[in-house]
Amino acid sequence: MDIAAQLTVNSLIAGSLYALVAMSFNLIFGATRFFNLAHGALATVGAYGTFYVGVVLGLPLSVAVAGGVLTAALAGYALERLVFRPLRARKASNLVLLIASLGILIAVEAILAIFFTSQFKTLSVLTGAAQTIHIGSAVITHVQLTMFASAVLVCGTLWLVLSKTSFGRAIRAVSDDAEVAKIVGINTNVIIAALFVIGSAIVGLSGVLYGLDTGIEPRLGFMLLLKGVIAAIVGGIGNVYGGFLGAFLVGFAENFGIWFISGEWKEAIAFGLLVLFLVFRPQGILGKKHT
Amino acid sequence: MNAITTERLRKTFGGVAAVDDLSIVIQKGKIIGIIGPNGSGKTTLTNVLTGIHRMDGGVVVVGKKERTRIKSCEVFGLGLTRTFQNVRVFEQVSVLDNVLIAITKKGVLGSLFERASAAQIQNADAVLARVGLTEKRDALAAELSYGQRKLLEIARALATDAEIILFDEPYAGLFPEMVKRVSGIMQELKAEGKTVILIEHDMALIRELCDHVLVMDAGKLLAEGTPEAVLSNPSVIEAYLGV
């Protein structure tokens, strides 16, 4: 029973982290329709932004977190303006965009390794000794609780923006048919740039929280991206709320799976779930079936 | 006064001219029909005028603005809107929101905190009532029948309050009652001083609605004039019927 409670908490923590990546990935994918692998790099940029502001410059935790999220948002905007928009303007195929984003992911990891080395670094100097909370027989740290709260808060805020505001309506229009959206007066480039800023800030936050929880290294974004993309596909590619649900499904499958089989199979469980969905429900949990 | 003028407008696909040095004048405040056999370049002309295709040569004058390139994101600002031959609505958005998208703010900062006002919703509801979609206002556009989607597309075009509206085969797939409604809307638009460009194959409708008709064949202007004059022109009959 104790194990089940702790596994539930662990599932929620993992699901929260994946949810931040999956929701932001789907937010951008919905409008651009390409697999942006550079999204993972922005989680790393967020984490190192926090490291730089908090550890190197010695500023307080709140400033460091804000600095990391802001750096990721600006980096995402820069990628859209300098790489993806020019490629779209030249009518580059999704394959070209995918390869460009892979190149960016690898380049960003390399640049961060050059500046900060590839050594694993902790951010515990910012958070101090891990403070824990007991929920029944399960234990959770403050940072992990913040992860869960952030995922729920981000999901709720996105729901409000997407369903209740004119901006959200414009996003849904661009996601549905960008060409027609232009005809009714929506500047699709501005909407997509805004989505890159918002999505990059969210994925940057996931990198920051992951860093505060376990530490940072230049490849952290890649692993987060893999799990986030699995969650995005399982939930329904391009569907923000699907990404949220998919993330928790992956989190629960991984953590309860290792109750029955060895922990080293954790990654295989996530990918196994992905394959199951691709074969039996390729549209994901909330995705629409294409006829 | 002219709503649109094209001078030697040209659009080619793989060396084949779909619009071939076309010079036409669309008069303001009238219903202008564009007819021609399949492949004559009618839809390509519409796509060039609304920035879907980039023109390869010539000039388009919309109002007083002379253009050698029209981007689709500029079309709204030119007071121009359109419907599509193959209906295109925002499928995963409600019927009401399809119309509100055309009414509410377009910028990021302005729209981020904007909820549709009561006046905007009232405006959208009025447009939906005009096309007869009031009962479907909360349904997803994807759930509508083909004819209802055509009407929704027209509603969205009306909601932009554009001065020039291009209808690309709006009657295809509509029931007779819907046809009557759409014809009524076109006549109302004309009465409001707006310019209607109607691409249509149904000659009875062209005869009934249009003040002036342009006939295209192989990307060129074959003939123009009143519906009666054009539809009795032997070269038009030959191009259309091959006799």
Short mmCIF file of C-alpha atoms in Angstrom, two decimals:
data_model
loop_
_atom_site.label_atom_id
_atom_site.label_comp_id
_atom_site.label_asym_id
_atom_site.label_seq_id
_atom_site.Cartn_x
_atom_site.Cartn_y
_atom_site.Cartn_z
CA MET A 1 0.00 0.00 0.00
CA ASP A 2 2.90 2.38 0.88
CA ILE A 3 4.52 1.60 -2.42
CA ALA A 4 1.30 2.28 -4.32
CA ALA A 5 0.94 5.70 -2.68
CA GLN A 6 4.53 6.64 -3.48
CA LEU A 7 4.21 5.33 -7.03
CA THR A 8 1.07 7.43 -7.48
CA VAL A 9 2.95 10.54 -6.33
CA ASN A 10 5.92 9.65 -8.55
CA SER A 11 3.55 9.18 -11.49
CA LEU A 12 2.02 12.59 -10.90
CA ILE A 13 5.46 14.20 -10.69
CA ALA A 14 6.69 12.55 -13.90
CA GLY A 15 3.37 13.25 -15.60
CA SER A 16 3.55 16.93 -14.62
CA LEU A 17 7.00 17.31 -16.15
CA TYR A 18 5.98 15.52 -19.34
CA ALA A 19 2.75 17.53 -19.44
CA LEU A 20 4.64 20.84 -19.56
CA VAL A 21 6.69 19.55 -22.51
CA ALA A 22 3.76 17.85 -24.29
CA MET A 23 1.32 20.77 -23.97
CA SER A 24 3.86 23.29 -25.22
CA PHE A 25 4.97 20.94 -28.03
CA ASN A 26 1.35 20.44 -29.12
CA LEU A 27 0.62 24.16 -28.87
CA ILE A 28 3.32 24.91 -31.45
CA PHE A 29 2.70 21.76 -33.52
CA GLY A 30 -0.99 22.64 -33.84
CA ALA A 31 -0.16 25.78 -35.78
CA THR A 32 3.05 24.77 -37.58
CA ARG A 33 2.44 21.05 -38.24
CA PHE A 34 6.07 20.02 -37.96
CA PHE A 35 8.01 18.04 -35.36
CA ASN A 36 10.08 20.74 -33.70
CA LEU A 37 12.92 18.81 -32.06
CA ALA A 38 14.55 22.11 -31.07
CA HIS A 39 11.77 22.34 -28.49
CA GLY A 40 13.86 20.05 -26.27
CA ALA A 41 16.84 22.37 -26.55
CA LEU A 42 14.75 25.17 -25.07
CA ALA A 43 14.16 23.12 -21.91
CA THR A 44 17.95 22.91 -21.58
CA VAL A 45 18.32 26.63 -22.31
CA GLY A 46 15.80 27.36 -19.54
CA ALA A 47 17.67 25.16 -17.07
CA TYR A 48 21.07 26.72 -17.89
CA GLY A 49 19.54 30.20 -17.84
CA THR A 50 18.48 29.55 -14.26
CA PHE A 51 21.91 28.09 -13.45
CA TYR A 52 23.62 31.19 -14.85
CA VAL A 53 21.40 33.73 -13.12
CA GLY A 54 21.10 31.86 -9.83
CA VAL A 55 24.45 30.11 -9.40
CA VAL A 56 26.92 32.12 -11.52
CA LEU A 57 25.43 35.57 -10.84
CA GLY A 58 24.20 34.58 -7.38
CA LEU A 59 20.73 36.11 -7.71
CA PRO A 60 17.74 34.78 -5.72
CA LEU A 61 15.77 31.68 -6.76
CA SER A 62 12.71 33.58 -8.02
CA VAL A 63 14.89 35.80 -10.26
CA ALA A 64 16.83 32.76 -11.47
CA VAL A 65 13.63 30.89 -12.39
CA ALA A 66 12.22 33.96 -14.17
CA GLY A 67 15.57 34.41 -15.94
CA GLY A 68 15.57 30.80 -17.15
CA VAL A 69 11.98 30.94 -18.42
CA LEU A 70 12.56 34.30 -20.12
CA THR A 71 15.77 33.07 -21.78
CA ALA A 72 13.94 30.05 -23.19
CA ALA A 73 11.07 32.25 -24.44
CA LEU A 74 13.48 34.64 -26.18
CA ALA A 75 15.48 31.75 -27.65
CA GLY A 76 12.26 30.21 -28.99
CA TYR A 77 11.26 33.52 -30.56
CA ALA A 78 14.72 33.88 -32.12
CA LEU A 79 14.52 30.38 -33.62
CA GLU A 80 11.12 31.12 -35.13
CA ARG A 81 12.22 34.47 -36.61
CA LEU A 82 15.66 33.43 -37.80
CA VAL A 83 15.17 29.81 -38.86
CA PHE A 84 11.62 28.51 -39.06
CA ARG A 85 9.81 31.51 -40.55
CA PRO A 86 12.33 31.95 -43.40
CA LEU A 87 12.06 28.21 -44.11
CA ARG A 88 8.24 28.39 -44.14
CA ALA A 89 8.40 31.43 -46.43
CA ARG A 90 10.43 29.33 -48.86
CA LYS A 91 7.76 26.64 -48.57
CA ALA A 92 10.23 24.18 -47.06
CA SER A 93 8.75 20.74 -46.45
CA ASN A 94 8.09 19.44 -42.95
CA LEU A 95 11.06 17.12 -43.39
CA VAL A 96 13.37 20.09 -43.95
CA LEU A 97 11.94 21.83 -40.87
CA LEU A 98 12.40 18.63 -38.84
CA ILE A 99 16.04 18.31 -39.91
CA ALA A 100 16.68 22.00 -39.20
CA SER A 101 15.21 21.58 -35.71
CA LEU A 102 17.36 18.49 -35.10
CA GLY A 103 20.41 20.51 -36.11
CA ILE A 104 19.44 23.24 -33.67
CA LEU A 105 18.95 20.72 -30.86
CA ILE A 106 22.43 19.26 -31.39
CA ALA A 107 24.05 22.69 -31.84
CA VAL A 108 22.46 24.12 -28.68
CA GLU A 109 23.58 21.11 -26.63
CA ALA A 110 27.12 21.52 -27.99
CA ILE A 111 27.20 25.27 -27.32
CA LEU A 112 26.00 24.77 -23.74
CA ALA A 113 28.63 22.06 -23.24
CA ILE A 114 31.34 24.44 -24.51
CA PHE A 115 30.29 27.23 -22.13
CA PHE A 116 29.29 25.20 -19.08
CA THR A 117 31.09 21.83 -19.71
CA SER A 118 29.25 18.52 -20.00
CA GLN A 119 29.56 17.89 -16.26
CA PHE A 120 26.40 17.28 -14.29
CA LYS A 121 25.56 20.30 -12.14
CA THR A 122 23.14 20.68 -9.27
CA LEU A 123 21.03 23.71 -8.50
CA SER A 124 20.67 22.76 -4.83
CA VAL A 125 22.49 25.95 -3.86
CA LEU A 126 19.32 27.74 -4.97
CA THR A 127 16.79 25.51 -3.26
CA GLY A 128 18.78 24.47 -0.19
CA ALA A 129 18.23 21.03 1.32
CA ALA A 130 15.19 19.36 -0.22
CA GLN A 131 12.15 20.13 1.91
CA THR A 132 9.56 17.39 1.86
CA ILE A 133 5.86 17.06 2.51
CA HIS A 134 4.19 13.83 3.58
CA ILE A 135 0.94 12.98 1.84
CA GLY A 136 -0.25 9.92 3.69
CA SER A 137 2.61 7.49 3.40
CA ALA A 138 4.05 9.17 0.29
CA VAL A 139 6.75 11.83 0.26
CA ILE A 140 7.05 14.74 -2.16
CA THR A 141 9.52 17.63 -2.27
CA HIS A 142 8.52 21.27 -2.63
CA VAL A 143 10.03 21.41 -6.13
CA GLN A 144 8.06 18.33 -7.18
CA LEU A 145 4.86 19.82 -5.78
CA THR A 146 5.63 22.97 -7.77
CA MET A 147 5.94 20.79 -10.89
CA PHE A 148 2.43 19.42 -10.35
CA ALA A 149 0.99 22.85 -9.57
CA SER A 150 2.71 24.33 -12.64
CA ALA A 151 1.33 21.66 -14.97
CA VAL A 152 -2.22 22.16 -13.68
CA LEU A 153 -1.88 25.96 -13.72
CA VAL A 154 -0.44 26.00 -17.26
CA CYS A 155 -3.18 23.66 -18.51
CA GLY A 156 -5.89 25.82 -16.91
CA THR A 157 -4.40 29.04 -18.26
CA LEU A 158 -4.09 27.60 -21.76
CA TRP A 159 -7.71 26.45 -21.58
CA LEU A 160 -8.80 29.96 -20.58
CA VAL A 161 -6.76 31.63 -23.33
CA LEU A 162 -7.65 29.14 -26.07
CA SER A 163 -11.36 28.91 -25.37
CA LYS A 164 -12.28 32.30 -23.99
CA THR A 165 -10.22 34.95 -25.78
CA SER A 166 -10.00 36.33 -29.29
CA PHE A 167 -6.32 35.35 -29.29
CA GLY A 168 -7.29 31.74 -28.59
CA ARG A 169 -9.85 31.86 -31.36
CA ALA A 170 -7.17 33.14 -33.74
CA ILE A 171 -4.80 30.33 -32.66
CA ARG A 172 -7.50 27.74 -33.36
CA ALA A 173 -8.17 29.33 -36.74
CA VAL A 174 -4.47 29.24 -37.68
CA SER A 175 -4.21 25.63 -36.48
CA ASP A 176 -7.25 24.70 -38.57
CA ASP A 177 -6.48 26.47 -41.86
CA ALA A 178 -3.70 29.06 -41.86
CA GLU A 179 -4.43 30.22 -45.40
CA VAL A 180 -8.07 31.01 -44.66
CA ALA A 181 -7.04 32.60 -41.36
CA LYS A 182 -4.96 35.05 -43.40
CA ILE A 183 -7.93 35.85 -45.62
CA VAL A 184 -10.01 36.89 -42.61
CA GLY A 185 -7.24 39.21 -41.47
CA ILE A 186 -5.22 37.15 -39.02
CA ASN A 187 -1.48 37.73 -39.25
CA THR A 188 -0.46 34.08 -38.99
CA ASN A 189 3.24 34.90 -38.60
CA VAL A 190 2.53 37.01 -35.53
CA ILE A 191 0.30 34.31 -34.03
CA ILE A 192 2.94 31.62 -34.67
CA ALA A 193 5.67 33.84 -33.17
CA ALA A 194 3.50 34.35 -30.09
CA LEU A 195 3.00 30.59 -29.85
CA PHE A 196 6.76 30.04 -29.99
CA VAL A 197 7.25 32.54 -27.16
CA ILE A 198 4.54 30.95 -24.99
CA GLY A 199 5.47 27.35 -25.83
CA SER A 200 9.18 28.00 -25.30
CA ALA A 201 8.52 29.66 -21.94
CA ILE A 202 6.50 26.61 -20.83
CA VAL A 203 9.11 24.09 -21.97
CA GLY A 204 11.79 26.33 -20.45
CA LEU A 205 9.91 26.09 -17.13
CA SER A 206 9.95 22.29 -17.41
CA GLY A 207 13.74 22.40 -17.84
CA VAL A 208 14.10 24.75 -14.87
CA LEU A 209 11.95 22.55 -12.60
CA TYR A 210 13.73 19.39 -13.75
CA GLY A 211 17.06 21.09 -13.04
CA LEU A 212 15.97 22.20 -9.57
CA ASP A 213 14.76 18.66 -8.83
CA THR A 214 17.60 16.53 -10.15
CA GLY A 215 20.34 18.77 -11.61
CA ILE A 216 21.33 19.77 -15.12
CA GLU A 217 23.48 18.58 -18.01
CA PRO A 218 23.43 19.63 -21.68
CA ARG A 219 21.35 16.65 -22.85
CA LEU A 220 18.52 16.97 -20.35
CA GLY A 221 16.24 18.56 -22.94
CA PHE A 222 16.55 15.63 -25.32
CA MET A 223 15.26 13.12 -22.77
CA LEU A 224 12.47 15.47 -21.73
CA LEU A 225 11.59 15.97 -25.39
CA LEU A 226 11.36 12.22 -26.03
CA LYS A 227 8.93 11.70 -23.17
CA GLY A 228 7.05 14.87 -24.00
CA VAL A 229 6.62 13.87 -27.64
CA ILE A 230 5.44 10.39 -26.62
CA ALA A 231 2.88 12.04 -24.33
CA ALA A 232 1.90 14.46 -27.12
CA ILE A 233 1.27 11.61 -29.57
CA VAL A 234 -0.47 9.39 -27.02
CA GLY A 235 -2.73 12.30 -26.00
CA GLY A 236 -3.42 13.40 -29.58
CA ILE A 237 -0.84 15.26 -31.62
CA GLY A 238 -1.57 18.97 -31.83
CA ASN A 239 -4.12 18.81 -29.01
CA VAL A 240 -2.98 20.75 -25.93
CA TYR A 241 -5.32 19.00 -23.49
CA GLY A 242 -4.54 15.64 -25.08
CA GLY A 243 -0.88 16.33 -24.31
CA PHE A 244 -1.83 16.89 -20.66
CA LEU A 245 -3.73 13.60 -20.42
CA GLY A 246 -1.12 11.68 -22.42
CA ALA A 247 1.61 12.90 -20.09
CA PHE A 248 -0.08 11.52 -17.01
CA LEU A 249 -0.86 8.26 -18.77
CA VAL A 250 2.84 7.88 -19.66
CA GLY A 251 3.84 8.88 -16.12
CA PHE A 252 1.52 6.31 -14.53
CA ALA A 253 2.44 3.57 -17.03
CA GLU A 254 6.15 4.09 -16.40
CA ASN A 255 5.98 4.24 -12.63
CA PHE A 256 3.47 1.47 -12.06
CA GLY A 257 5.11 -0.62 -14.76
CA ILE A 258 8.33 -0.81 -12.78
CA TRP A 259 6.37 -2.18 -9.84
CA PHE A 260 6.06 -5.37 -11.85
CA ILE A 261 9.22 -5.33 -13.95
CA SER A 262 12.73 -4.04 -13.44
CA GLY A 263 13.30 -0.26 -13.32
CA GLU A 264 15.70 -0.43 -16.24
CA TRP A 265 12.66 -1.08 -18.48
CA LYS A 266 11.10 2.28 -17.61
CA GLU A 267 12.02 3.79 -20.99
CA ALA A 268 10.78 0.70 -22.81
CA ILE A 269 7.37 1.05 -21.14
CA ALA A 270 6.95 4.61 -22.46
CA PHE A 271 7.98 3.61 -25.96
CA GLY A 272 5.87 0.45 -25.79
CA LEU A 273 2.86 2.60 -24.94
CA LEU A 274 3.68 4.82 -27.91
CA VAL A 275 3.80 1.83 -30.26
CA LEU A 276 0.49 0.51 -28.88
CA PHE A 277 -1.17 3.85 -29.57
CA LEU A 278 0.38 4.17 -33.02
CA VAL A 279 -1.00 0.75 -33.96
CA PHE A 280 -4.40 0.78 -32.27
CA ARG A 281 -5.30 4.46 -31.79
CA PRO A 282 -2.97 6.60 -33.90
CA GLN A 283 -5.06 9.72 -33.36
CA GLY A 284 -4.32 9.51 -29.61
CA ILE A 285 -6.70 9.97 -26.69
CA LEU A 286 -8.30 13.24 -27.79
CA GLY A 287 -7.20 13.43 -31.42
CA LYS A 288 -9.71 13.27 -34.25
CA LYS A 289 -9.59 10.28 -36.56
CA HIS A 290 -8.62 11.28 -40.09
CA THR A 291 -10.80 9.73 -42.76
CA MET B 1 -15.56 53.92 -60.19
CA ASN B 2 -13.68 50.64 -60.32
CA ALA B 3 -13.32 48.18 -57.46
CA ILE B 4 -10.60 46.07 -59.11
CA THR B 5 -8.61 46.55 -62.28
CA THR B 6 -6.08 44.09 -63.65
CA GLU B 7 -3.56 44.99 -66.32
CA ARG B 8 -1.82 42.18 -68.21
CA LEU B 9 -2.21 39.91 -65.19
CA ARG B 10 -0.37 36.64 -65.63
CA LYS B 11 -0.12 33.38 -63.71
CA THR B 12 1.57 30.29 -65.06
CA PHE B 13 1.92 26.75 -63.76
CA GLY B 14 4.86 24.83 -65.23
CA GLY B 15 4.97 27.09 -68.27
CA VAL B 16 1.22 26.87 -68.93
CA ALA B 17 -0.60 30.18 -68.52
CA ALA B 18 -3.71 29.76 -66.37
CA VAL B 19 -4.24 33.53 -66.45
CA ASP B 20 -2.79 34.96 -69.62
CA ASP B 21 -2.14 38.74 -69.77
CA LEU B 22 -5.64 39.38 -68.49
CA SER B 23 -6.86 42.97 -68.37
CA ILE B 24 -10.28 43.42 -66.80
CA VAL B 25 -12.26 46.01 -64.91
CA ILE B 26 -14.61 45.17 -62.03
CA GLN B 27 -16.98 48.06 -61.47
CA LYS B 28 -17.79 49.10 -57.94
CA GLY B 29 -21.22 48.44 -56.44
CA LYS B 30 -22.28 45.89 -59.03
CA ILE B 31 -22.65 42.14 -59.26
CA ILE B 32 -20.07 40.97 -61.76
CA GLY B 33 -20.28 37.42 -63.07
CA ILE B 34 -17.22 35.55 -64.22
CA ILE B 35 -18.00 32.54 -66.36
CA GLY B 36 -16.05 30.20 -68.58
CA PRO B 37 -15.53 26.51 -69.17
CA ASN B 38 -13.64 24.39 -66.64
CA GLY B 39 -9.94 25.24 -66.69
CA SER B 40 -10.54 28.70 -68.14
CA GLY B 41 -8.70 30.35 -65.21
CA LYS B 42 -11.60 31.70 -63.14
CA THR B 43 -10.50 30.20 -59.84
CA THR B 44 -6.83 30.93 -60.55
CA LEU B 45 -7.81 34.58 -61.08
CA THR B 46 -9.59 34.54 -57.71
CA ASN B 47 -6.60 32.91 -56.06
CA VAL B 48 -4.24 35.52 -57.50
CA LEU B 49 -6.52 38.38 -56.43
CA THR B 50 -6.61 37.02 -52.86
CA GLY B 51 -2.92 36.19 -52.57
CA ILE B 52 -3.28 32.40 -52.56
CA HIS B 53 -1.17 32.33 -55.75
CA ARG B 54 1.60 34.80 -56.49
CA MET B 55 1.12 36.62 -59.78
CA ASP B 56 3.88 36.16 -62.35
CA GLY B 57 3.29 39.44 -64.15
CA GLY B 58 1.02 42.41 -64.54
CA VAL B 59 -0.62 44.76 -62.10
CA VAL B 60 -3.72 44.62 -59.93
CA VAL B 61 -5.35 47.82 -58.73
CA VAL B 62 -7.67 47.42 -55.74
CA GLY B 63 -9.33 50.73 -54.88
CA LYS B 64 -6.47 53.17 -55.37
CA LYS B 65 -3.69 50.75 -54.45
CA GLU B 66 -1.59 49.38 -57.31
CA ARG B 67 -0.05 46.00 -56.63
CA THR B 68 2.42 43.71 -58.37
CA ARG B 69 2.10 41.26 -55.49
CA ILE B 70 -0.79 40.55 -53.17
CA LYS B 71 -0.17 38.64 -49.95
CA SER B 72 -3.13 36.77 -48.51
CA CYS B 73 -2.58 38.44 -45.12
CA GLU B 74 -3.09 41.83 -46.83
CA VAL B 75 -6.39 40.91 -48.45
CA PHE B 76 -8.47 41.80 -45.38
CA GLY B 77 -6.83 45.23 -45.25
CA LEU B 78 -7.71 45.79 -48.91
CA GLY B 79 -11.39 45.37 -48.06
CA LEU B 80 -11.55 42.13 -50.00
CA THR B 81 -12.78 38.71 -48.96
CA ARG B 82 -13.82 35.48 -50.62
CA THR B 83 -15.40 32.07 -50.38
CA PHE B 84 -13.83 28.94 -51.84
CA GLN B 85 -14.95 26.57 -54.58
CA ASN B 86 -14.10 23.67 -52.24
CA VAL B 87 -15.62 24.94 -49.03
CA ARG B 88 -13.10 25.91 -46.34
CA VAL B 89 -14.38 26.63 -42.85
CA PHE B 90 -12.52 26.30 -39.55
CA GLU B 91 -13.62 22.71 -38.93
CA GLN B 92 -12.67 22.31 -35.28
CA VAL B 93 -14.21 25.62 -34.25
CA SER B 94 -17.87 26.30 -33.44
CA VAL B 95 -20.13 27.93 -36.00
CA LEU B 96 -20.37 31.07 -33.86
CA ASP B 97 -16.58 31.24 -33.42
CA ASN B 98 -16.07 30.85 -37.19
CA VAL B 99 -17.91 34.13 -37.57
CA LEU B 100 -16.42 35.79 -34.48
CA ILE B 101 -12.92 35.13 -35.84
CA ALA B 102 -13.74 37.55 -38.65
CA ILE B 103 -15.12 40.18 -36.26
CA THR B 104 -12.84 40.29 -33.21
CA LYS B 105 -9.38 41.81 -32.81
CA LYS B 106 -6.53 40.37 -34.83
CA GLY B 107 -3.39 41.57 -32.99
CA VAL B 108 -1.78 39.48 -30.23
CA LEU B 109 -1.78 41.99 -27.40
CA GLY B 110 -5.25 43.35 -28.14
CA SER B 111 -6.79 39.93 -28.56
CA LEU B 112 -5.00 38.20 -25.67
CA PHE B 113 -7.26 39.75 -23.06
CA GLU B 114 -10.29 40.30 -25.28
CA ARG B 115 -13.42 38.27 -24.79
CA ALA B 116 -16.04 38.69 -27.48
CA SER B 117 -18.28 41.57 -26.39
CA ALA B 118 -22.08 41.36 -26.31
CA ALA B 119 -22.15 43.64 -29.39
CA GLN B 120 -19.75 41.39 -31.30
CA ILE B 121 -21.75 38.27 -30.41
CA GLN B 122 -24.95 40.07 -31.42
CA ASN B 123 -23.31 41.00 -34.72
CA ALA B 124 -22.21 37.39 -35.30
CA ASP B 125 -25.69 36.11 -34.44
CA ALA B 126 -27.22 38.57 -36.90
CA VAL B 127 -24.91 37.29 -39.65
CA LEU B 128 -25.78 33.68 -38.81
CA ALA B 129 -29.48 34.55 -38.91
CA ARG B 130 -28.95 36.16 -42.32
CA VAL B 131 -27.66 32.88 -43.77
CA GLY B 132 -30.08 30.72 -41.76
CA LEU B 133 -27.61 29.04 -39.40
CA THR B 134 -28.92 30.33 -36.07
CA GLU B 135 -29.90 26.85 -34.89
CA LYS B 136 -26.38 25.57 -35.55
CA ARG B 137 -24.52 28.39 -33.79
CA ASP B 138 -23.00 26.17 -31.09
CA ALA B 139 -22.25 23.15 -33.27
CA LEU B 140 -18.73 22.39 -34.50
CA ALA B 141 -18.30 23.43 -38.13
CA ALA B 142 -17.15 19.88 -38.88
CA GLU B 143 -20.62 18.63 -37.91
CA LEU B 144 -22.40 20.72 -40.58
CA SER B 145 -23.66 19.39 -43.90
CA TYR B 146 -21.87 20.48 -47.07
CA GLY B 147 -24.54 23.06 -47.87
CA GLN B 148 -24.47 24.44 -44.33
CA ARG B 149 -20.69 24.79 -44.54
CA LYS B 150 -21.13 26.79 -47.74
CA LEU B 151 -23.53 29.06 -45.86
CA LEU B 152 -21.10 29.36 -42.94
CA GLU B 153 -18.34 30.35 -45.33
CA ILE B 154 -20.62 33.05 -46.72
CA ALA B 155 -21.46 34.17 -43.16
CA ARG B 156 -17.76 34.49 -42.38
CA ALA B 157 -17.24 36.55 -45.52
CA LEU B 158 -20.15 38.82 -44.60
CA ALA B 159 -18.77 39.26 -41.07
CA THR B 160 -15.52 40.74 -42.40
CA ASP B 161 -17.63 43.67 -43.70
CA ALA B 162 -15.44 43.73 -46.83
CA GLU B 163 -16.30 46.06 -49.69
CA ILE B 164 -15.55 43.44 -52.34
CA ILE B 165 -16.72 39.85 -51.94
CA LEU B 166 -15.68 37.07 -54.30
CA PHE B 167 -18.00 34.09 -54.37
CA ASP B 168 -16.40 31.07 -56.03
CA GLU B 169 -19.25 28.77 -57.07
CA PRO B 170 -21.30 29.44 -53.94
CA TYR B 171 -24.38 27.57 -55.15
CA ALA B 172 -22.78 24.15 -55.63
CA GLY B 173 -24.44 21.65 -53.28
CA LEU B 174 -27.15 24.02 -52.03
CA PHE B 175 -30.85 23.17 -51.80
CA PRO B 176 -33.23 25.45 -53.76
CA GLU B 177 -34.24 27.28 -50.59
CA MET B 178 -30.60 27.96 -49.74
CA VAL B 179 -29.99 29.13 -53.34
CA LYS B 180 -32.77 31.69 -52.94
CA ARG B 181 -31.30 32.89 -49.66
CA VAL B 182 -27.78 33.31 -51.10
CA SER B 183 -29.14 35.17 -54.14
CA GLY B 184 -31.03 37.47 -51.77
CA ILE B 185 -27.82 38.14 -49.82
CA MET B 186 -25.99 39.09 -53.01
CA GLN B 187 -28.70 41.53 -53.97
CA GLU B 188 -28.63 43.01 -50.45
CA LEU B 189 -24.86 43.44 -50.70
CA LYS B 190 -25.28 45.28 -53.99
CA ALA B 191 -27.96 47.48 -52.42
CA GLU B 192 -25.46 48.31 -49.66
CA GLY B 193 -23.04 49.53 -52.32
CA LYS B 194 -20.71 46.54 -52.11
CA THR B 195 -19.11 44.82 -55.05
CA VAL B 196 -19.93 41.18 -55.64
CA ILE B 197 -17.87 38.97 -57.93
CA LEU B 198 -19.67 35.75 -58.73
CA ILE B 199 -18.01 32.77 -60.35
CA GLU B 200 -20.80 30.45 -61.43
CA HIS B 201 -21.73 27.83 -63.99
CA ASP B 202 -25.51 28.19 -63.63
CA MET B 203 -26.45 30.56 -66.45
CA ALA B 204 -29.95 31.13 -65.10
CA LEU B 205 -28.42 32.55 -61.90
CA ILE B 206 -25.93 34.62 -63.88
CA ARG B 207 -28.80 36.03 -65.95
CA GLU B 208 -30.88 36.71 -62.82
CA LEU B 209 -28.21 38.36 -60.67
CA CYS B 210 -25.40 39.89 -62.69
CA ASP B 211 -25.11 43.43 -63.99
CA HIS B 212 -22.08 42.61 -66.07
CA VAL B 213 -20.45 39.35 -67.13
CA LEU B 214 -16.84 38.55 -67.99
CA VAL B 215 -16.20 35.40 -69.98
CA MET B 216 -12.83 33.69 -69.64
CA ASP B 217 -11.35 31.06 -71.88
CA ALA B 218 -7.81 29.66 -71.63
CA GLY B 219 -6.84 32.38 -69.18
CA LYS B 220 -7.93 35.21 -71.46
CA LEU B 221 -10.96 37.48 -71.62
CA LEU B 222 -13.16 36.08 -74.36
CA ALA B 223 -16.08 38.49 -74.08
CA GLU B 224 -17.83 40.84 -71.69
CA GLY B 225 -21.09 42.72 -71.45
CA THR B 226 -24.59 42.35 -70.09
CA PRO B 227 -25.72 38.78 -69.37
CA GLU B 228 -28.08 38.80 -72.35
CA ALA B 229 -25.44 40.06 -74.76
CA VAL B 230 -22.73 37.72 -73.52
CA LEU B 231 -24.87 34.59 -73.36
CA SER B 232 -26.02 35.06 -76.93
CA ASN B 233 -22.49 35.72 -78.20
CA PRO B 234 -21.58 32.92 -80.68
CA SER B 235 -17.93 32.75 -79.52
CA VAL B 236 -19.10 32.29 -75.90
CA ILE B 237 -21.52 29.56 -76.91
CA GLU B 238 -18.75 27.86 -78.86
CA ALA B 239 -16.28 28.05 -75.96
CA TYR B 240 -18.85 26.80 -73.48
CA LEU B 241 -20.63 24.16 -75.51
CA GLY B 242 -17.98 23.37 -78.09
CA VAL B 243 -20.49 23.91 -80.92
#
